[in-house]
Short mmCIF file of C-alpha atoms and ligand atoms in Angstrom, two decimals:
data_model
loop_
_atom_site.label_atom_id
_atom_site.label_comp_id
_atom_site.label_asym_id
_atom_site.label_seq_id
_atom_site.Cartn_x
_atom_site.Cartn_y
_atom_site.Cartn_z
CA UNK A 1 19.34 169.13 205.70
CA UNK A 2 20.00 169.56 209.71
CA UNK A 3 23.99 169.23 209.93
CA UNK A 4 25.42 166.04 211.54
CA UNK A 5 26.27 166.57 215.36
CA UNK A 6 26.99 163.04 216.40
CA UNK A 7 29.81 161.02 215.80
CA UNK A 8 30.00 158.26 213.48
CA UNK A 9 32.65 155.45 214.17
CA UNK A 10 32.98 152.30 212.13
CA UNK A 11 34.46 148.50 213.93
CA UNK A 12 36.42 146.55 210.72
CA UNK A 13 38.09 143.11 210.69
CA UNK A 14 38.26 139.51 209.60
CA UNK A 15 35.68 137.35 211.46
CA UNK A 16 36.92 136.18 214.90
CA UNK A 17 37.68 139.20 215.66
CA UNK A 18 35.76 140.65 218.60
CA UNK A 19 34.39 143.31 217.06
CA UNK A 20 30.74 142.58 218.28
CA UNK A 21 32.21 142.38 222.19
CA UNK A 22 33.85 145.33 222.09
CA UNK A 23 30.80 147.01 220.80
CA UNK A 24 28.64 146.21 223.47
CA UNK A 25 31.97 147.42 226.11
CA UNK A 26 32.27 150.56 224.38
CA UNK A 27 28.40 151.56 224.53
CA UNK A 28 28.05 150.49 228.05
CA UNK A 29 31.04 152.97 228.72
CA UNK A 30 29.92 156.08 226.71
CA UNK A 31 25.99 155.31 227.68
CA UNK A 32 27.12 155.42 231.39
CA UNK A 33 28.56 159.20 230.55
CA UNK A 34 25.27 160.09 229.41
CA UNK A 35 25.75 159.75 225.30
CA UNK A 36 23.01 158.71 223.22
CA UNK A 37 24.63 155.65 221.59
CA UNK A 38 23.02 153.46 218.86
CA UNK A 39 24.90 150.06 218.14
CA UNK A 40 23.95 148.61 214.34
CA UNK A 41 25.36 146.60 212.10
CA UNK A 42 26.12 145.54 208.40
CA UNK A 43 24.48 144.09 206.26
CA UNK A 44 21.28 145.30 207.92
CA UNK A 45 20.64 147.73 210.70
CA UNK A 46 17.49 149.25 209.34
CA UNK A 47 13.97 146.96 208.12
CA UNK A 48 14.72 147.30 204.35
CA UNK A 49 18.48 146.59 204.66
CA UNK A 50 18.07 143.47 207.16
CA UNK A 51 15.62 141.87 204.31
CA UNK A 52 18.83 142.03 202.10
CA UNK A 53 20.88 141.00 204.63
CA UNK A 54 19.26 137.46 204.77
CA UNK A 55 19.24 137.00 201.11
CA UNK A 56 22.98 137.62 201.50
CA UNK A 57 24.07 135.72 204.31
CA UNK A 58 22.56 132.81 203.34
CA UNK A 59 23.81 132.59 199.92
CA UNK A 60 20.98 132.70 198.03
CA UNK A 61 21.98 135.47 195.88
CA UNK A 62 26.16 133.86 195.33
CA UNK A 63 24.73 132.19 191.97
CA UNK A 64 24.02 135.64 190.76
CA UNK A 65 27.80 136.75 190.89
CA UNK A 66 29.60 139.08 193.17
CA UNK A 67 28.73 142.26 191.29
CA UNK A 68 25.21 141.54 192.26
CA UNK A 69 26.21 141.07 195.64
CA UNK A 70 28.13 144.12 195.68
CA UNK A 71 25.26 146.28 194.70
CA UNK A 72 22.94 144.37 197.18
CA UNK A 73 25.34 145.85 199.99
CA UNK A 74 25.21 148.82 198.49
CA UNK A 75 21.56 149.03 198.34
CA UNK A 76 21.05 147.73 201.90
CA UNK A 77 24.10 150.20 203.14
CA UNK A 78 21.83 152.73 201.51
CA UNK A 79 18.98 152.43 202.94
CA UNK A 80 20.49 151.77 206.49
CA UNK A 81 22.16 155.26 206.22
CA UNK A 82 18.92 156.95 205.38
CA UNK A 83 16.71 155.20 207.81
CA UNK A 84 19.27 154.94 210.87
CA UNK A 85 23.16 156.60 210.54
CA UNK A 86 21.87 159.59 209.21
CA UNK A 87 19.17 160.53 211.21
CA UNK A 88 21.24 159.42 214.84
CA UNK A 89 23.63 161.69 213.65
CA UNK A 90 21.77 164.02 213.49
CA UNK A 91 20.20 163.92 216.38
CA UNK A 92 23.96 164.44 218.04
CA UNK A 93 24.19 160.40 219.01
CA UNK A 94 27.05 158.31 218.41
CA UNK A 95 26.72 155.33 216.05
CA UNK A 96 28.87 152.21 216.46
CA UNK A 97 28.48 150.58 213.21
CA UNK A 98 29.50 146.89 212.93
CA UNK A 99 31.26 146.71 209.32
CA UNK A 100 30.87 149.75 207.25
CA UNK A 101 31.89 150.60 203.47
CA UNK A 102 35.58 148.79 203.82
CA UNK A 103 33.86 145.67 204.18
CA UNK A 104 32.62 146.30 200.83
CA UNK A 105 36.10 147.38 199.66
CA UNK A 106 37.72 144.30 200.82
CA UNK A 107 35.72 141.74 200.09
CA UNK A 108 33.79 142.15 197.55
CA UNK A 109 36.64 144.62 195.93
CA UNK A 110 39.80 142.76 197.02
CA UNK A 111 39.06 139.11 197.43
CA UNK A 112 35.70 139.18 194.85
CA UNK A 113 38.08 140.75 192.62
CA UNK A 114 35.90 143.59 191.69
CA UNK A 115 37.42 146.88 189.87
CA UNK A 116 37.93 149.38 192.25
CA UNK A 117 36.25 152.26 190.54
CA UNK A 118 33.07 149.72 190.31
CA UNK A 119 33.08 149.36 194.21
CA UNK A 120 33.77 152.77 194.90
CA UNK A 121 30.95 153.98 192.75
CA UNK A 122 28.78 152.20 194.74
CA UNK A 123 30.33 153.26 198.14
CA UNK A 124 29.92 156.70 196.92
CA UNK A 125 25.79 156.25 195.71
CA UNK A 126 25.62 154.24 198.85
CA UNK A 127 26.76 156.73 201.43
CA UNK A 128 26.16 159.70 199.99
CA UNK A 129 27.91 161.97 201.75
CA UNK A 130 27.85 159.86 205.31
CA UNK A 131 31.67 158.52 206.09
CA UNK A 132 32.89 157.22 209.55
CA UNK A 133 34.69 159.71 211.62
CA UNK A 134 36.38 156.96 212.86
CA UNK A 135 37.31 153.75 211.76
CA UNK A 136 38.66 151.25 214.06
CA UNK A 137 40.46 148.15 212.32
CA UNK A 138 40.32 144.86 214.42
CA UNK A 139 43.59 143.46 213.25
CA UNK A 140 44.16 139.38 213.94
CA UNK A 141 46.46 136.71 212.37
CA UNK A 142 44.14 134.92 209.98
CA UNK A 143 44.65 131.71 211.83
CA UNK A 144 43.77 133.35 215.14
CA UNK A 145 41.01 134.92 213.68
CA UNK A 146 39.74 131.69 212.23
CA UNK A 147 39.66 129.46 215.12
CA UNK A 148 38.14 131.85 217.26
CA UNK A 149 35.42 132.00 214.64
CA UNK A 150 35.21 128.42 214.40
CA UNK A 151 34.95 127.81 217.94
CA UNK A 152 31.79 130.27 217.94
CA UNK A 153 30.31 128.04 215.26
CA UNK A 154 30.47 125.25 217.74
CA UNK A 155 28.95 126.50 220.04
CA UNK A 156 25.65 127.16 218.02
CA UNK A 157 26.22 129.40 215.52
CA UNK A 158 26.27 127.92 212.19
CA UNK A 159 29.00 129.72 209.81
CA UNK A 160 27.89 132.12 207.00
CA UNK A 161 28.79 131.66 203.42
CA UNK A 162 31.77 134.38 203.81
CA UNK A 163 33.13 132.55 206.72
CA UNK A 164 33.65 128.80 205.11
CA UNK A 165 36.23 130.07 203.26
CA UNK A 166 40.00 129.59 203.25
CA UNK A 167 43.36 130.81 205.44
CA UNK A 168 44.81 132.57 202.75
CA UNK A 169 41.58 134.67 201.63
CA UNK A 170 41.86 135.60 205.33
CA UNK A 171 45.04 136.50 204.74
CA UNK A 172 44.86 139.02 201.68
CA UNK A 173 41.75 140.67 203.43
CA UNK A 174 43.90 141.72 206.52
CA UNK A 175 46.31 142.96 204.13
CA UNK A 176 43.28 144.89 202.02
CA UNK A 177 42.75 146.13 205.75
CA UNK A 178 45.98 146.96 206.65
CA UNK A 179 46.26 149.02 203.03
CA UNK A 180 43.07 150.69 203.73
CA UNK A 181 44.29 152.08 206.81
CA UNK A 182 47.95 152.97 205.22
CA UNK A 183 46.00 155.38 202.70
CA UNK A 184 43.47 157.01 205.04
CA UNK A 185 45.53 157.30 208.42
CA UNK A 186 42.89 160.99 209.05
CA UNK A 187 40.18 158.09 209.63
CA UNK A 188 41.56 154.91 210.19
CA UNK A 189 42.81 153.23 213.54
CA UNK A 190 44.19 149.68 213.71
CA UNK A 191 43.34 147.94 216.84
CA UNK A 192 45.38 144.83 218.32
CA UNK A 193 42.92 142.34 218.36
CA UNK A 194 45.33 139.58 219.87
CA UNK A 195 45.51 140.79 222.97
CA UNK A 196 43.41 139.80 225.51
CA UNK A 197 39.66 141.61 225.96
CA UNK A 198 40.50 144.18 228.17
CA UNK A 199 43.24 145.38 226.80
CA UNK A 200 41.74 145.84 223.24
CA UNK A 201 39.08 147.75 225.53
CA UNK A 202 41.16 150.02 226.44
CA UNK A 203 42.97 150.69 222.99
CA UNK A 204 39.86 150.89 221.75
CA UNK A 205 38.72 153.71 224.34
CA UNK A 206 41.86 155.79 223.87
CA UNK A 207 41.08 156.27 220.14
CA UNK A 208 37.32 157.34 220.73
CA UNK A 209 38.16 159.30 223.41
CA UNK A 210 38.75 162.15 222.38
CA UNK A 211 36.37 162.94 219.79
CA UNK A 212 34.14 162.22 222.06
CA UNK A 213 35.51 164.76 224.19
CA UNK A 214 34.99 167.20 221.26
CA UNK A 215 31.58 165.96 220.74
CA UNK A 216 30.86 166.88 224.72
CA UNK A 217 32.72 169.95 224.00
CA UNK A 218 30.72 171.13 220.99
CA UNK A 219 26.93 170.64 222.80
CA UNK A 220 28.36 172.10 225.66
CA UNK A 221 28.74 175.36 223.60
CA UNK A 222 25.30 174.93 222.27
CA UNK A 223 23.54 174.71 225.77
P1 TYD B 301 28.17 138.72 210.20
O1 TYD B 301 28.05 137.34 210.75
O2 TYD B 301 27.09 139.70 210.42
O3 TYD B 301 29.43 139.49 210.69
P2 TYD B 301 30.83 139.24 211.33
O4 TYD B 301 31.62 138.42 210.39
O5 TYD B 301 31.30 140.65 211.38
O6 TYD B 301 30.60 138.63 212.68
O7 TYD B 301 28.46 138.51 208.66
C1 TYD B 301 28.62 139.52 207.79
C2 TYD B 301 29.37 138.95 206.60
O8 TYD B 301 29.12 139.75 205.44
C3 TYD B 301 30.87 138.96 206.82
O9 TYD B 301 31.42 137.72 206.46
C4 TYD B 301 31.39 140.01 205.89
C5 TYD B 301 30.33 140.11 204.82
N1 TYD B 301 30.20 141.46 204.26
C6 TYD B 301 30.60 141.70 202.95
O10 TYD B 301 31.06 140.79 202.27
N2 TYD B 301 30.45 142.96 202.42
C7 TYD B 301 29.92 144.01 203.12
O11 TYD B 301 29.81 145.14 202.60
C8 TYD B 301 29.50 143.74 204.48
C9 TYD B 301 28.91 144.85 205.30
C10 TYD B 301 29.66 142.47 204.99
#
């Protein structure tokens, strides 16, 4: 199997949190420097994963229990890495994944109350061997978080079945966040979502900087 070249980073957070802008800032910048970038997202992100992703988001498979709906984002994670991460990676691009394996972790692990070995199990069959160099964590108040997401519904959007839920599960998943980061500080960055746009722009930029200055670095070499 061709090694990975590219760089890999994952965008966490509650909902409301800007992840999606900040995205679309952060490929504009790196494109404009010449990097292959390739923005996806989770649940979907590749044709097999984005039929799961429906049958998730709206609801349809809830009356099956969350340990069902764990392994459907496990199987749709799956195939996403085969079809898309894996591949752009190896090609030397850098992937900006929207949600990654924590999203898993916290809420279907912390606030669907599933074991942890059962999640990570799953994580590991999932990825198989694929983990975000980098993992930025959008951190917001749950209130904050909340009406921003709200305020988005109202303007067309109509909320998913894992946003109509309440302040306090908002609450424990920013801690599940927070904890995440705590234990894997190597990977994990927590971003300052309050603040306004650009400034989480540029917080954002000075943690991807510079491995992507390694990344230029390394295919330098290779030329
Ligand atoms: P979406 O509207 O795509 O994302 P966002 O909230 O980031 O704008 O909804 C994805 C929803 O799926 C979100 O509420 C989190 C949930 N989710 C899980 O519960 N587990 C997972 O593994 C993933 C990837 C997402």
């Amino acid at each position: 199997m061709p090694e990975n070249t590219g760089l890999f980073i994952s965008f966490e957070g509650g909902e409301g949190a800007g992840k999606s802008t900040q995205i679309r800032v952060l490929a504009e910048t790196l494109r404009a420097r010449g990097l292959e970038v390739v923005v996806t997202r989770e649940p979907g992100g590749s044709p097999g994963a984005e039929a799961v992703r429906h049958v998730l988001l709206s609801g349809a498979a809830e009356p099956f229990g969350v340990r069902m709906e764990a392994m459907l984002f496990a199987a749709a994670r799956n195939d996403h890495v085969e079809e898309v991460i894996r591949p752009a990676l190896q090609r030397g691009a850098v992937v900006l994944c929207d949600r990654f394996l924590d999203s898993s972790r916290v809420y279907q692990g912390t606030t669907g109350n599933l074991e942890p070995e059962f999640i990570e199990t799953l994580q590991r069959i999932a990825i198989d061997g694929t983990m975000p160099d980098l993992t930025l964590i959008f951190d917001i108040a749950a209130t904050a978080g909340l009406a921003r997401a709200r305020k988005r519904a109202d303007i067309g959007a109509t909320p998913d079945r894992f946003e109509k839920e309440e302040l306090e599960t908002h609450e424990k998943r920013r801690e599940a966040y927070l904890d995440i980061a705590l234990n894997e500080p190597r990977r994990c960055r927590i971003v300052n979502a309050e603040q306004p746009q650009e400034k989480v722009a540029e917080d954002v930029l000075s943690f991807v900087e510079p491995m992507v200055s390694k990344l230029t670095a390394i295919s330098d070499v290779a030329e």
